[in-house]
Coordinates of C-alpha atoms and ligand atoms in Angstrom, one line a residue:
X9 CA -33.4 -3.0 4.0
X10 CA -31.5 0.2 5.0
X11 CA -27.9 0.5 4.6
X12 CA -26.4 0.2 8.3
X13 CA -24.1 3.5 9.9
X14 CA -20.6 2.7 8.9
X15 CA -18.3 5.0 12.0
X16 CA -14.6 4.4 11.1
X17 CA -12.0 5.8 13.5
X18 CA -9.2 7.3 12.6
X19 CA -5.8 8.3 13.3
X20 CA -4.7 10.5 10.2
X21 CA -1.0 8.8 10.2
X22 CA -2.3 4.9 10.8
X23 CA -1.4 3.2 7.3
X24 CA -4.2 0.6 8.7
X25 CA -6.9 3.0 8.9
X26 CA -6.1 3.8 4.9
X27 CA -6.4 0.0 4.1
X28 CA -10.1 0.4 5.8
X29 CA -10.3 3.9 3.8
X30 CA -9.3 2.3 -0.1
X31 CA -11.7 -0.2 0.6
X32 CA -14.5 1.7 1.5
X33 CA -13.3 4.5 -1.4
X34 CA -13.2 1.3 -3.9
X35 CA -16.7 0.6 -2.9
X36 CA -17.9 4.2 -2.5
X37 CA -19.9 2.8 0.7
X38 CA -20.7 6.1 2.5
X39 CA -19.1 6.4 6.6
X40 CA -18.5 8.5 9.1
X41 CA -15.2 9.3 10.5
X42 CA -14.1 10.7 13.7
X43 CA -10.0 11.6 14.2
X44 CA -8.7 10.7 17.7
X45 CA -5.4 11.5 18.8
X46 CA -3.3 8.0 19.7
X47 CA -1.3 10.0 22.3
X48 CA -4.2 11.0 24.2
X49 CA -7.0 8.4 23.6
X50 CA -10.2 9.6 24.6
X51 CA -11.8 7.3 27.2
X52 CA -14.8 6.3 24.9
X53 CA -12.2 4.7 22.2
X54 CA -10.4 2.7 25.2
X55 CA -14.4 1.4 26.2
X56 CA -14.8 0.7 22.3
X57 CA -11.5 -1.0 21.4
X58 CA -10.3 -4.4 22.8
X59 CA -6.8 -3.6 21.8
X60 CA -6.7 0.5 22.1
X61 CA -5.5 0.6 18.6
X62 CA -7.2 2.4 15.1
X63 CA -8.7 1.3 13.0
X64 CA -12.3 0.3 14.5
X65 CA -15.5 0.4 12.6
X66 CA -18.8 0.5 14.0
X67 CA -21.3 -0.9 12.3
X68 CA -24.5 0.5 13.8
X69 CA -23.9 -0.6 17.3
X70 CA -21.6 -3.7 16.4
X71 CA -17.4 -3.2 16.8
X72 CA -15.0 -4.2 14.5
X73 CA -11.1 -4.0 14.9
X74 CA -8.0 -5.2 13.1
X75 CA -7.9 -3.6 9.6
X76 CA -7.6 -6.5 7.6
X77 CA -10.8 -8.2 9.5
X78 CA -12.8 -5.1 8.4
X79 CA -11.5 -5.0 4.9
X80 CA -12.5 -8.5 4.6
X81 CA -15.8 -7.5 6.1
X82 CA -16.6 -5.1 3.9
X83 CA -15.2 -7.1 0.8
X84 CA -18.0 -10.1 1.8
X85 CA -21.3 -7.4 2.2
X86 CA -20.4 -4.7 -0.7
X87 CA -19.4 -4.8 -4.4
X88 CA -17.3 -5.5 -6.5
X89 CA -15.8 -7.9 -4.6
X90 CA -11.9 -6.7 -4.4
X91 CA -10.7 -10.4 -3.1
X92 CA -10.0 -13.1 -5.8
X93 CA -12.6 -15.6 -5.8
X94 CA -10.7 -18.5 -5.9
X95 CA -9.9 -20.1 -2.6
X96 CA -6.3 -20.8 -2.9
X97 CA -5.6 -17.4 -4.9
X98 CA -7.5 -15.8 -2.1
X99 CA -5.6 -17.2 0.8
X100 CA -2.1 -16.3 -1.0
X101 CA -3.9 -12.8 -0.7
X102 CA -4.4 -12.5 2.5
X103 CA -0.9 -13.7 2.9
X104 CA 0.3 -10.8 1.0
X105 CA -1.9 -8.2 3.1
X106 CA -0.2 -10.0 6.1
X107 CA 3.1 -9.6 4.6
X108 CA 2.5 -6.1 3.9
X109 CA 2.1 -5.0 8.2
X110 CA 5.5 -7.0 7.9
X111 CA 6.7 -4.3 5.4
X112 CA 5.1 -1.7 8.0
X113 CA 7.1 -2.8 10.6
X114 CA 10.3 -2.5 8.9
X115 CA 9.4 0.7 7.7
X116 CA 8.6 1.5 11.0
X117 CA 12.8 0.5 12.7
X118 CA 13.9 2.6 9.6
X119 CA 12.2 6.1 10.2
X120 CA 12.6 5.7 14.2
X121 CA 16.3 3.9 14.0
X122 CA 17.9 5.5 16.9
X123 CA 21.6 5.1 15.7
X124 CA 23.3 4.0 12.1
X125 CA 24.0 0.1 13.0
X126 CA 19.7 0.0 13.8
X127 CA 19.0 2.2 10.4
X128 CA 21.2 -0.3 8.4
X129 CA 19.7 -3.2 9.7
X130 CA 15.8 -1.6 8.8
X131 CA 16.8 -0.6 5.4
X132 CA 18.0 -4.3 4.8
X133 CA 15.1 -5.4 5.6
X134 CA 13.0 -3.3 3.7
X135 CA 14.9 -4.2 0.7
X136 CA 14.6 -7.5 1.0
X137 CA 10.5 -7.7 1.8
X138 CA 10.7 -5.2 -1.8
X139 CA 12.9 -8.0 -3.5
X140 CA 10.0 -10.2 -2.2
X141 CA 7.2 -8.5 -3.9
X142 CA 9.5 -8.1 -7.3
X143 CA 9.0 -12.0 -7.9
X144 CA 5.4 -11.9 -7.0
X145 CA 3.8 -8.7 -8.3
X146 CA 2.0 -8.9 -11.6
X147 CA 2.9 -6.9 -14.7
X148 CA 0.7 -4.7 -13.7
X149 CA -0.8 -2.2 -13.0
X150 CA -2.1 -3.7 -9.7
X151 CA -0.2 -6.9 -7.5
X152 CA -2.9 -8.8 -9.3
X153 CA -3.4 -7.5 -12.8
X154 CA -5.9 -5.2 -14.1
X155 CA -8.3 -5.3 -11.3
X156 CA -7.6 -3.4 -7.7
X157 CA -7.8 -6.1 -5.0
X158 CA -7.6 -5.8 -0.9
X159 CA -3.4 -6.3 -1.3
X160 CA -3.0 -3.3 -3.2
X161 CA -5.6 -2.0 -0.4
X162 CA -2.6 -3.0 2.3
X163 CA 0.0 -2.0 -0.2
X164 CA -1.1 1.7 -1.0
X165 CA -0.3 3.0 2.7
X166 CA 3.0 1.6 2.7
X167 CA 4.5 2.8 -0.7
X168 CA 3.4 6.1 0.7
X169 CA 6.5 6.3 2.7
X170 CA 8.9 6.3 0.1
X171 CA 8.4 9.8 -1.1
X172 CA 9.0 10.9 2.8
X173 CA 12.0 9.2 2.6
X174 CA 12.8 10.3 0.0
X175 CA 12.8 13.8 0.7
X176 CA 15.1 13.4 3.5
X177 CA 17.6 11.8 1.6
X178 CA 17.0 8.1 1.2
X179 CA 16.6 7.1 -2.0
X180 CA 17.0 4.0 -4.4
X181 CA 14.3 1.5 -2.5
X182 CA 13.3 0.1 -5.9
X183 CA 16.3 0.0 -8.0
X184 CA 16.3 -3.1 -8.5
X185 CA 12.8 -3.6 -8.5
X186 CA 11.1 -2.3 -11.7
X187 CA 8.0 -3.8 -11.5
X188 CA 7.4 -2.7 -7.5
X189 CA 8.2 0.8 -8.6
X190 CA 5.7 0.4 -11.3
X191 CA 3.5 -0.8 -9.1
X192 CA 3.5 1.6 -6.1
X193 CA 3.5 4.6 -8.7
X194 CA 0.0 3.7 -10.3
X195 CA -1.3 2.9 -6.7
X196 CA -0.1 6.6 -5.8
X197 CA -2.1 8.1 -8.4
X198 CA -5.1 6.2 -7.9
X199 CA -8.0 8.1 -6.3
X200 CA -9.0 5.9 -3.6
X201 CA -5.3 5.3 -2.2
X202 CA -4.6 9.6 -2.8
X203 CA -8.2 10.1 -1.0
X204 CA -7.1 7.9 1.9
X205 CA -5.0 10.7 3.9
X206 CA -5.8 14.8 4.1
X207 CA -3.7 17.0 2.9
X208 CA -0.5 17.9 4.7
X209 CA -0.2 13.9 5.2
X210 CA 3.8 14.1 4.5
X211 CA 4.5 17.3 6.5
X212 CA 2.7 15.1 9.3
X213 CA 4.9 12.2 8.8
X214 CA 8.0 14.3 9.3
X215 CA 6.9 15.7 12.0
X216 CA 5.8 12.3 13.6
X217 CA 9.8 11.2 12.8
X218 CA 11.4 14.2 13.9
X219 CA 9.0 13.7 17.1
X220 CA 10.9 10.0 17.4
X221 CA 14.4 11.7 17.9
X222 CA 16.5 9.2 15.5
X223 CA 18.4 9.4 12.9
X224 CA 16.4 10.4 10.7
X225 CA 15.2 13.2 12.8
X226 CA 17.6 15.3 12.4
X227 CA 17.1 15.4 8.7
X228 CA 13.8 16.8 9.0
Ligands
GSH24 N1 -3.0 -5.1 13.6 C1 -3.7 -3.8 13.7 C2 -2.6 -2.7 13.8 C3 -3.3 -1.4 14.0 C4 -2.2 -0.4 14.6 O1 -1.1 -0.7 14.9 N2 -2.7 0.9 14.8 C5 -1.8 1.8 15.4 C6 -1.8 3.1 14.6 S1 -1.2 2.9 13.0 C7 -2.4 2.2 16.8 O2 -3.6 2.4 16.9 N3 -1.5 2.3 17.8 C8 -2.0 2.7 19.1 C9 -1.3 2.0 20.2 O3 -0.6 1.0 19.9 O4 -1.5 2.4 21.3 C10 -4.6 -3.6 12.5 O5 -4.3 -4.1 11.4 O6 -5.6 -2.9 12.6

C-alpha cells in the first residue's frame, strides 16, 4: 500500500508546528511543508483549519489540527513508537506534553510583558513549571531515559527560548534545576529538535518580541 501525502503547515515561529516537525524528523516520514504567514492567513488555511491556528497536517485529503493530536497520530501509524507503551506511563505523558503548552504560555506573558509588575509575575511562573519538571525529569538524557519520546517532542520548542532570553539579558532559568538544564541542553543538540526551525530562527524571535512593544522589546 502506498505511503499517504503528509502536507504540514507551518508558521516558522509556532513551537507547535516543531512538536509535529521532531516527530516526523524522529521517524524520518517524508512531508511537505508550506509556510503561511499568521498575520495574513491566506483564505485556503481559514477553509482548511477549524480553529485558524498552525499546525494542520493533511493527510491526503483528510485534516488534522492540534499538534499533540497529530503527534499522537503519527506515533500510532509510524515507527519506533516514541510514546511509552504502558498505559498509565503513557497517560502521565500526555500529561507532561499538556504541561509543556502550559510552560508556552508562561513563556509567552514573559517575552510580551508590557510593564515590570507583568514580567515579574511571568518569570515566576516560569520558574516554578521548571521547578516542576526538576522532580520529574529522568537522569537523563531525555524526560524519560535513554529513549526520545513525544514529551521531549513538546519540550524541545520550549527550551528553545532560553537562549533568546538569554541574550537579552535574562539569565539563571535553571539554576536550580540541574537536571532540566541537562535536559534541555542534549535536546538542543539533537538533530531532529535543531532541524525543526530554519536558520535565522532566533533573529526571528527577536524581532517577533520587539514587534510586541514590551519590556523586553526594548532590549532587542
Ligand atoms: N493547541 C494548539 C495551539 C496552536 C497555536 O497556538 N498556534 C499558533 C501559532 S504558535 C497559531 O496558529 N496562532 C494563530 C492564531 O491564534 O490566530 C496546538 O497545539 O496545535
Amino acid at each position: 500500500m502506498s505511503q499517504p501525502r503528509l502536507h504540514l503547515i507551518s508558521f516558522d515561529l509556532c513551537p507547535f508546528v516543531q512538536r509535529a516537525v521532531i516527530t516526523l524528523l524522529e521517524k524520518g516520514i517524508p512531508f511537505e511543508r508550506t509556510y503561511i504567514d499568521l498575520a495574513n492567513k491566506p483564505e485556503w488555511f481559514l477553509q482548511l483549519s477549524p480553529t485558524g491556528k498552525v499546525p494542520v497536517l493533511q493527510v491526503d485529503d483528510a485534516t488534522l489540527f492540534e499538534s499533540s493530536v497529530i503527534a499522537e497520530y503519527l506515533d500510532e501509524v509510524y515507527g519506533p513508537q516514541l510514546h511509552p507503551l504502558d498505559p498509565l506511563t503513557k497517560a502521565q505523558h500526555r500529561a507532561w506534553m499538556e504541561f509543556s503548552s502550559a510552560t508556552l504560555g508562561s513563556l509567552w506573558s514573559f517575552y510580551t510583558a508590557a510593564n515590570t509588575e507583568g514580567l515579574e509575575n511571568a518569570r515566576k511562573d516560569v520558574l516554578g513549571k521548571i521547578a516542576r519538571l526538576e522532580a520529574a525529569v529522568s537522569n537523563g538524557p531525555f524526560f524519560a531515559g535513554e529513549s526520545i519520546s513525544l514529551v521531549d517532542a513538546a519540550f524541545g520548542p520550549v527550551f528553545r527560548y532560553f537562549p533568546v532570553l538569554e541574550s537579552l539579558g535574562e539569565s539563571g532559568w535553571f539554576d536550580a534545576a540541574p537536571k532540566v538544564h541537562a535536559w534541555s541542553t542534549a535536546l538542543l543538540a539533537h538533530p531532529s529538535v535543531v532541524d525543526a526551525v530554519q536558520p535565522g530562527y532566533s533573529d526571528k524571535l527577536k524581532v517577533f518580541i520587539k514587534s510586541k512593544g514590551g519590556v523586553l522589546a526594548t532590549r532587542v
